[in-house]
Structure formats: structure tokens, C-alpha cells
């Protein structure tokens, strides 16, 4: 399908953050959330960041990576960065 691509050694699943069941169906080793400061808050199911983190807990080496341009101090990406080891990567 357009949102699920399978290849030798794995698959790529794409989904939007505006629907909680997007994150409910798959367990994945690596989850990447892009532009998380613009994700909506979902009151009935919880924060999409937490839902995405739950998808990687099945694997002992699972990772959730969040990428965004910070929009507000105390926003999602700012809070995630403060809880992290605060590494900064520079690509020349």
C-alpha cells in the first residue's frame, strides 16, 4: 500500500499523528517522529509521543527518535530534549 512498504530485512510504515490508532497496530524497533511540536494533543488516547514510545518497548534495543524545530519553550521537542542526554549532532 501507499503507507506500508515491505523490503528484504524489514518494512517502512508511515502514519499521521492525528489518529491514535496509527500507532496502535505495530511493534517496531525504530520509530521516528517528525515535526512533533506540531502534533495535536489527543485527549481520549493520550499524547502521540507516548503512544509512539510504547511501540518500541517490545524490543530490548528499541529506539524512538523525535525530530522537530522547537516552537515554544516547554513544548514537546523542548521537553523531550531536556529529558534526554542532550547530545547535539553537527553535520558539515
Short mmCIF file of N, CA and C in Angstrom, two decimals:
data_model
loop_
_atom_site.label_atom_id
_atom_site.label_comp_id
_atom_site.label_asym_id
_atom_site.label_seq_id
_atom_site.Cartn_x
_atom_site.Cartn_y
_atom_site.Cartn_z
N UNK A 1 0.84 -1.18 0.00
CA UNK A 1 0.00 0.00 0.00
C UNK A 1 0.88 1.24 0.00
N UNK A 2 0.26 2.37 -0.06
CA UNK A 2 0.99 3.63 -0.05
C UNK A 2 1.67 3.86 1.30
N UNK A 3 1.03 3.43 2.39
CA UNK A 3 1.55 3.69 3.73
C UNK A 3 2.40 2.57 4.31
N UNK A 4 2.51 1.44 3.63
CA UNK A 4 3.32 0.32 4.12
C UNK A 4 4.15 -0.24 2.97
N UNK A 5 5.45 -0.15 3.12
CA UNK A 5 6.37 -0.68 2.11
C UNK A 5 7.21 -1.78 2.74
N UNK A 6 7.20 -2.96 2.16
CA UNK A 6 7.99 -4.08 2.65
C UNK A 6 9.18 -4.28 1.73
N UNK A 7 10.31 -4.65 2.33
CA UNK A 7 11.53 -4.90 1.58
C UNK A 7 12.32 -5.96 2.32
N UNK A 8 13.37 -6.49 1.70
CA UNK A 8 14.19 -7.52 2.33
C UNK A 8 14.78 -6.99 3.63
N UNK A 9 14.47 -7.62 4.74
CA UNK A 9 15.01 -7.22 6.03
C UNK A 9 14.13 -6.30 6.85
N UNK A 10 12.97 -5.91 6.35
CA UNK A 10 12.14 -5.04 7.17
C UNK A 10 10.99 -4.42 6.41
N UNK A 11 10.47 -3.36 6.98
CA UNK A 11 9.36 -2.63 6.37
C UNK A 11 9.40 -1.18 6.82
N UNK A 12 8.70 -0.34 6.09
CA UNK A 12 8.55 1.07 6.42
C UNK A 12 7.06 1.34 6.49
N UNK A 13 6.59 1.77 7.65
CA UNK A 13 5.18 2.12 7.82
C UNK A 13 5.09 3.62 8.08
N UNK A 14 4.21 4.28 7.36
CA UNK A 14 4.00 5.71 7.51
C UNK A 14 2.64 5.95 8.13
N UNK A 15 2.55 6.95 8.98
CA UNK A 15 1.27 7.27 9.59
C UNK A 15 1.24 8.69 10.10
N UNK A 16 0.04 9.19 10.32
CA UNK A 16 -0.14 10.54 10.83
C UNK A 16 -0.39 10.53 12.32
N UNK A 17 -0.06 11.63 12.97
CA UNK A 17 -0.21 11.72 14.42
C UNK A 17 -1.61 12.13 14.84
N UNK A 18 -2.48 12.46 13.90
CA UNK A 18 -3.80 12.95 14.24
C UNK A 18 -4.80 11.84 14.56
N UNK A 19 -4.42 10.59 14.35
CA UNK A 19 -5.30 9.45 14.65
C UNK A 19 -4.56 8.49 15.57
N UNK A 20 -5.08 8.25 16.79
CA UNK A 20 -4.36 7.42 17.75
C UNK A 20 -4.13 5.99 17.27
N UNK A 21 -5.03 5.42 16.48
CA UNK A 21 -4.84 4.03 16.04
C UNK A 21 -3.72 3.89 15.02
N UNK A 22 -3.16 5.02 14.54
CA UNK A 22 -1.99 4.95 13.66
C UNK A 22 -0.85 4.24 14.36
N UNK A 23 -0.67 4.49 15.65
CA UNK A 23 0.44 3.92 16.41
C UNK A 23 0.06 2.63 17.13
N UNK A 24 -1.18 2.22 17.06
CA UNK A 24 -1.64 1.10 17.87
C UNK A 24 -1.36 -0.27 17.25
N UNK A 25 -1.19 -0.36 15.96
CA UNK A 25 -1.17 -1.67 15.31
C UNK A 25 0.17 -2.35 15.16
N UNK A 26 1.27 -1.64 15.30
CA UNK A 26 2.58 -2.22 15.00
C UNK A 26 3.53 -2.11 16.18
N UNK A 27 4.38 -3.12 16.32
CA UNK A 27 5.52 -3.03 17.22
C UNK A 27 6.75 -2.89 16.33
N UNK A 28 7.56 -1.90 16.61
CA UNK A 28 8.70 -1.61 15.75
C UNK A 28 9.96 -1.42 16.58
N UNK A 29 11.10 -1.69 15.98
CA UNK A 29 12.39 -1.50 16.64
C UNK A 29 12.81 -0.04 16.61
N UNK A 30 12.49 0.67 15.54
CA UNK A 30 12.86 2.08 15.40
C UNK A 30 11.63 2.86 14.97
N UNK A 31 11.30 3.89 15.73
CA UNK A 31 10.19 4.78 15.40
C UNK A 31 10.73 6.20 15.31
N UNK A 32 10.37 6.90 14.26
CA UNK A 32 10.84 8.26 14.06
C UNK A 32 9.62 9.17 13.96
N UNK A 33 9.58 10.15 14.84
CA UNK A 33 8.51 11.15 14.82
C UNK A 33 9.07 12.47 14.32
N UNK A 34 8.48 12.98 13.26
CA UNK A 34 8.97 14.21 12.65
C UNK A 34 8.03 15.37 12.97
N UNK A 35 8.59 16.53 13.23
CA UNK A 35 7.84 17.76 13.48
C UNK A 35 6.87 17.60 14.65
N UNK A 36 7.35 17.05 15.75
CA UNK A 36 6.49 16.69 16.88
C UNK A 36 5.90 17.90 17.60
N UNK A 37 6.48 19.08 17.46
CA UNK A 37 5.88 20.26 18.10
C UNK A 37 4.55 20.64 17.44
N UNK A 38 4.30 20.13 16.27
CA UNK A 38 3.04 20.43 15.58
C UNK A 38 2.01 19.31 15.73
N UNK A 39 2.34 18.23 16.42
CA UNK A 39 1.39 17.14 16.62
C UNK A 39 0.26 17.60 17.54
N UNK A 40 -0.97 17.17 17.26
CA UNK A 40 -2.09 17.55 18.13
C UNK A 40 -2.08 16.74 19.44
N UNK A 41 -2.72 17.30 20.46
CA UNK A 41 -2.94 16.55 21.70
C UNK A 41 -4.21 15.73 21.51
N UNK A 42 -4.13 14.45 21.86
CA UNK A 42 -5.29 13.57 21.73
C UNK A 42 -5.74 13.18 23.14
N UNK A 43 -6.83 13.77 23.60
CA UNK A 43 -7.28 13.57 24.96
C UNK A 43 -7.77 12.15 25.24
N UNK A 44 -8.44 11.54 24.29
CA UNK A 44 -9.04 10.23 24.54
C UNK A 44 -8.02 9.10 24.59
N UNK A 45 -6.94 9.18 23.85
CA UNK A 45 -5.95 8.10 23.79
C UNK A 45 -4.64 8.45 24.47
N UNK A 46 -4.38 9.73 24.70
CA UNK A 46 -3.11 10.14 25.27
C UNK A 46 -2.26 10.88 24.26
N UNK A 47 -1.09 11.29 24.70
CA UNK A 47 -0.18 12.05 23.86
C UNK A 47 0.41 11.14 22.78
N UNK A 48 0.44 11.56 21.51
CA UNK A 48 1.00 10.73 20.45
C UNK A 48 2.47 10.36 20.69
N UNK A 49 3.23 11.22 21.38
CA UNK A 49 4.63 10.88 21.69
C UNK A 49 4.68 9.63 22.57
N UNK A 50 3.87 9.58 23.61
CA UNK A 50 3.82 8.41 24.48
C UNK A 50 3.34 7.17 23.75
N UNK A 51 2.38 7.33 22.85
CA UNK A 51 1.89 6.19 22.07
C UNK A 51 2.99 5.64 21.17
N UNK A 52 3.78 6.54 20.57
CA UNK A 52 4.86 6.09 19.70
C UNK A 52 5.97 5.40 20.50
N UNK A 53 6.28 5.92 21.68
CA UNK A 53 7.29 5.29 22.53
C UNK A 53 6.85 3.87 22.91
N UNK A 54 5.57 3.68 23.16
CA UNK A 54 5.06 2.34 23.51
C UNK A 54 5.27 1.33 22.39
N UNK A 55 5.34 1.77 21.15
CA UNK A 55 5.53 0.86 20.01
C UNK A 55 6.90 0.22 20.00
N UNK A 56 7.92 0.83 20.63
CA UNK A 56 9.28 0.29 20.60
C UNK A 56 9.62 -0.51 21.85
N UNK A 57 8.75 -0.54 22.83
CA UNK A 57 9.05 -1.22 24.10
C UNK A 57 9.10 -2.74 23.98
N UNK A 58 8.58 -3.30 22.91
CA UNK A 58 8.63 -4.74 22.69
C UNK A 58 10.07 -5.22 22.51
N UNK A 59 10.92 -4.37 21.98
CA UNK A 59 12.30 -4.72 21.67
C UNK A 59 13.25 -4.19 22.73
N UNK A 60 14.21 -5.02 23.13
CA UNK A 60 15.17 -4.58 24.15
C UNK A 60 16.04 -3.44 23.65
N UNK A 61 16.26 -3.37 22.34
CA UNK A 61 17.07 -2.30 21.76
C UNK A 61 16.23 -1.33 20.93
N UNK A 62 14.94 -1.24 21.26
CA UNK A 62 14.05 -0.33 20.54
C UNK A 62 14.40 1.12 20.80
N UNK A 63 14.20 1.96 19.80
CA UNK A 63 14.51 3.38 19.90
C UNK A 63 13.38 4.21 19.29
N UNK A 64 13.05 5.29 19.96
CA UNK A 64 12.13 6.28 19.43
C UNK A 64 12.93 7.57 19.25
N UNK A 65 12.91 8.11 18.05
CA UNK A 65 13.66 9.31 17.72
C UNK A 65 12.65 10.39 17.35
N UNK A 66 12.81 11.56 17.97
CA UNK A 66 11.88 12.66 17.70
C UNK A 66 12.66 13.83 17.14
N UNK A 67 12.13 14.41 16.06
CA UNK A 67 12.79 15.49 15.34
C UNK A 67 11.78 16.63 15.20
N UNK A 68 12.23 17.84 15.45
CA UNK A 68 11.34 18.98 15.27
C UNK A 68 12.11 20.27 15.43
N UNK A 69 11.60 21.31 14.85
CA UNK A 69 12.09 22.65 15.13
C UNK A 69 11.33 23.13 16.36
N UNK A 70 12.04 23.54 17.41
CA UNK A 70 11.33 24.00 18.62
C UNK A 70 10.48 25.24 18.31
N UNK A 71 9.24 25.21 18.75
CA UNK A 71 8.37 26.37 18.54
C UNK A 71 8.11 27.12 19.85
N UNK A 72 8.06 26.42 20.97
CA UNK A 72 7.82 27.04 22.26
C UNK A 72 8.75 26.45 23.31
N UNK A 73 9.20 27.28 24.24
CA UNK A 73 9.94 26.75 25.39
C UNK A 73 8.94 25.95 26.22
N UNK A 74 9.32 24.74 26.55
CA UNK A 74 8.40 23.86 27.27
C UNK A 74 7.50 23.05 26.35
N UNK A 75 7.66 23.24 25.03
CA UNK A 75 6.89 22.46 24.07
C UNK A 75 7.36 21.01 24.05
N UNK A 76 6.76 20.21 23.18
CA UNK A 76 7.09 18.77 23.14
C UNK A 76 8.57 18.51 22.89
N UNK A 77 9.13 19.10 21.84
CA UNK A 77 10.52 18.77 21.50
C UNK A 77 11.47 19.34 22.54
N UNK A 78 11.16 20.50 23.10
CA UNK A 78 11.98 21.10 24.15
C UNK A 78 11.97 20.20 25.38
N UNK A 79 10.82 19.71 25.77
CA UNK A 79 10.71 18.81 26.92
C UNK A 79 11.43 17.49 26.68
N UNK A 80 11.30 16.94 25.49
CA UNK A 80 11.99 15.69 25.16
C UNK A 80 13.50 15.88 25.19
N UNK A 81 13.98 17.02 24.69
CA UNK A 81 15.41 17.31 24.70
C UNK A 81 15.91 17.45 26.14
N UNK A 82 15.16 18.11 26.99
CA UNK A 82 15.57 18.29 28.39
C UNK A 82 15.64 16.95 29.13
N UNK A 83 14.79 16.00 28.76
CA UNK A 83 14.80 14.67 29.40
C UNK A 83 15.86 13.75 28.82
N UNK A 84 16.48 14.15 27.71
CA UNK A 84 17.47 13.31 27.04
C UNK A 84 18.86 13.55 27.60
N UNK A 85 19.87 12.95 26.96
CA UNK A 85 21.27 13.21 27.37
C UNK A 85 21.81 14.48 26.71
N UNK A 86 20.97 15.18 25.97
CA UNK A 86 21.25 16.50 25.38
C UNK A 86 22.40 16.52 24.38
N UNK A 87 22.56 15.43 23.66
CA UNK A 87 23.56 15.41 22.60
C UNK A 87 23.13 16.29 21.46
N UNK A 88 24.11 16.88 20.81
CA UNK A 88 23.86 17.67 19.61
C UNK A 88 24.73 17.12 18.50
N UNK A 89 24.13 16.89 17.37
CA UNK A 89 24.87 16.37 16.22
C UNK A 89 25.05 17.48 15.21
N UNK A 90 26.23 17.56 14.66
CA UNK A 90 26.54 18.59 13.67
C UNK A 90 27.00 17.91 12.39
N UNK A 91 26.34 18.23 11.32
CA UNK A 91 26.72 17.70 10.01
C UNK A 91 27.23 18.87 9.18
N UNK A 92 28.46 18.78 8.74
CA UNK A 92 29.03 19.89 7.95
C UNK A 92 28.57 19.83 6.51
#
